[in-house]
Short mmCIF file of C-alpha atoms in Angstrom, two decimals:
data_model
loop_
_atom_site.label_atom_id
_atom_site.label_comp_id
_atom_site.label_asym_id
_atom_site.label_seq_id
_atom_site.Cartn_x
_atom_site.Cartn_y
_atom_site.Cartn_z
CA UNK A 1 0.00 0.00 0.00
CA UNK A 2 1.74 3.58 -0.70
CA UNK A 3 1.47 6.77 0.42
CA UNK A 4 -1.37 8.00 -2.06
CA UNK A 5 -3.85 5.05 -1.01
CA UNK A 6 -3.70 5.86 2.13
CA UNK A 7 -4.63 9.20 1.90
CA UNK A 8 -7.19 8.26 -0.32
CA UNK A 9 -8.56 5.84 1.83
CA UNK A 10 -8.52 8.56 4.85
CA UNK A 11 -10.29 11.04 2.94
CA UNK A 12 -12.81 8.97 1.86
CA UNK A 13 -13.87 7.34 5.43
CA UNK A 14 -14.03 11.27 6.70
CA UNK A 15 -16.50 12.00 3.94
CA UNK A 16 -18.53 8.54 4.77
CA UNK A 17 -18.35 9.59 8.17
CA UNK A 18 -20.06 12.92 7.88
CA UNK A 19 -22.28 11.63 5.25
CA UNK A 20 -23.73 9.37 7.53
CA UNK A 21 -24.17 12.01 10.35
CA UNK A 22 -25.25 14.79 7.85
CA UNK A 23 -28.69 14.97 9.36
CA UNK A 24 -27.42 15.45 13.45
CA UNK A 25 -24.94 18.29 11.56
CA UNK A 26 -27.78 19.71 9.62
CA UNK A 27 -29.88 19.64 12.90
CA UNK A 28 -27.96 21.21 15.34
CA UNK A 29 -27.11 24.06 12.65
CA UNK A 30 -30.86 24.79 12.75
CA UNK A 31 -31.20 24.49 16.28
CA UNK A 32 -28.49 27.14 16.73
CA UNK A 33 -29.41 29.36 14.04
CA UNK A 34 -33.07 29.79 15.44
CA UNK A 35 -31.88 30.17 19.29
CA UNK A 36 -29.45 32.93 18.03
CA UNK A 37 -32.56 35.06 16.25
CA UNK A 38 -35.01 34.16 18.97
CA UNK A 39 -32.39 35.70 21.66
CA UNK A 40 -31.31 38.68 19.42
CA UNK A 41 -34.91 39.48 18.47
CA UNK A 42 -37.22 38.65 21.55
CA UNK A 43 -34.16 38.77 24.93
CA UNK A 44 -31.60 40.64 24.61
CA UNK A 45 -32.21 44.69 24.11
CA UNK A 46 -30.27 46.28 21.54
CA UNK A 47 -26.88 48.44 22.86
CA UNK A 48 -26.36 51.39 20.35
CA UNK A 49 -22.58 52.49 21.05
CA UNK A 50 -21.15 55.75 19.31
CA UNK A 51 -17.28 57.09 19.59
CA UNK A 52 -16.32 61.37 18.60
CA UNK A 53 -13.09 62.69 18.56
CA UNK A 54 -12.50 66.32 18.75
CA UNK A 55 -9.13 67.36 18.25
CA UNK A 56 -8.13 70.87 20.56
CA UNK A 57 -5.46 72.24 19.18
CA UNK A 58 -3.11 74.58 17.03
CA UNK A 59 -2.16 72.71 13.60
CA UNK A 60 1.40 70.88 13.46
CA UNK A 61 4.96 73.36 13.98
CA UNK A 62 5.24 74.64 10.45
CA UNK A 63 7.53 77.40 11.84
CA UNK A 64 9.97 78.12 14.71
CA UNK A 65 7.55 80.51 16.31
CA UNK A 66 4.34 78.17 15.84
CA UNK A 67 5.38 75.68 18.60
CA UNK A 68 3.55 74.63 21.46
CA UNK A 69 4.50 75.29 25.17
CA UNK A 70 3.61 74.57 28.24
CA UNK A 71 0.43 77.26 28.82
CA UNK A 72 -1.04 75.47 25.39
CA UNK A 73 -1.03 72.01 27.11
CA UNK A 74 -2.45 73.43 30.34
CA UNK A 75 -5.07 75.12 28.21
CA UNK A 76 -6.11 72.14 26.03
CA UNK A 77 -6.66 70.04 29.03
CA UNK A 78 -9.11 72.07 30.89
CA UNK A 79 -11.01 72.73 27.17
CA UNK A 80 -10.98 68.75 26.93
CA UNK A 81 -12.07 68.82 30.22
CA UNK A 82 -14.46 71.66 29.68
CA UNK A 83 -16.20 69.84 26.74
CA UNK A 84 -16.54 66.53 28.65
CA UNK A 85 -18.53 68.17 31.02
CA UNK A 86 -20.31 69.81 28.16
CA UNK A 87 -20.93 66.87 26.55
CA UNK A 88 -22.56 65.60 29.73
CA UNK A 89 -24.81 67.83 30.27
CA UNK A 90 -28.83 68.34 30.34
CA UNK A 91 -29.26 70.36 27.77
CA UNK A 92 -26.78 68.16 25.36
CA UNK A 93 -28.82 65.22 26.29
CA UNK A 94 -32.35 66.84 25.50
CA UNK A 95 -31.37 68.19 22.25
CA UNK A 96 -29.85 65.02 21.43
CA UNK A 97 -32.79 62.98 22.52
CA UNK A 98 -35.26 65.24 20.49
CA UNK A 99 -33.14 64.75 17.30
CA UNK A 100 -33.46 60.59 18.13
CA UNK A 101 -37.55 61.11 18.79
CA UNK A 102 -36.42 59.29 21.79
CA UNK A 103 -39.21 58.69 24.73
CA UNK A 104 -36.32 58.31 27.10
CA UNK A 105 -35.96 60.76 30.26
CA UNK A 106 -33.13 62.85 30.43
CA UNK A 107 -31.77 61.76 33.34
CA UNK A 108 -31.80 58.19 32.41
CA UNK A 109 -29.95 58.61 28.88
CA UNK A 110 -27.29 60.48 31.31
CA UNK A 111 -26.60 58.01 33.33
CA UNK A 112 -25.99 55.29 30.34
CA UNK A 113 -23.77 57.77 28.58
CA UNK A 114 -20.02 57.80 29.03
CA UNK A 115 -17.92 60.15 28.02
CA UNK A 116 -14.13 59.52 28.03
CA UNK A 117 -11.71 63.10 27.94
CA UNK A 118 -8.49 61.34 26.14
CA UNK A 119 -5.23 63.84 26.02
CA UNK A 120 -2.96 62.24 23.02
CA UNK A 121 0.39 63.90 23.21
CA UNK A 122 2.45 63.71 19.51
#
């Protein structure tokens, strides 16, 4: 018996194998494919995520006297702070919640909000 034969022969009991057992692999596709849209449709409530970047800044050094020093930096980071708290508040979330047609309270959309103030240095 050589090398080819064998494979042959391997191959070929795989295929009888799962031929014979098509229906239990058909099956339990099925099965899992109709749990999955029964959970995502009728259990589990739908998460809506959304990321913004706002970049506080001058643009990139093009000359010597265009740098950045250290009253920039302090300045950036209380507007990134500034607009985090912005972003977080009441009158953000109302306007924001008219635009959806939402019929959720204020209040509640703020506490299920997050807002993350990132300083990225270059």
């Amino acid at each position: 018996m050589n090398l080819e034969q064998e494979m042959t022969l391997d191959l070929h009991d795989i295929f009888e194998a799962i031929r014979k057992r098509l229906w239990i692999i058909i099956s339990i596709t099925i099965a899992c494919v109709v749990l999955s849209g029964v959970l995502s449709f009728f259990v589990i409530k739908p998460t809506y995520e959304a990321k913004v970047s706002i970049i506080i800044g001058k643009p990139p050094a093009t000359e010597e006297g265009s740098k950045v020093d250290y009253n920039d930096v302090m300045m950036y980071q209380k507007l990134v702070k500034t607009y985090s708290q912005i972003a977080k508040s009441r009158s953000v979330a109302e306007k924001t919640l008219t635009k959806l047609g939402s019929t959720i309270t204020p209040e509640d959309f703020l506490k299920k909000i997050t807002v993350t103030p990132q300083l990225i240095h270059r």
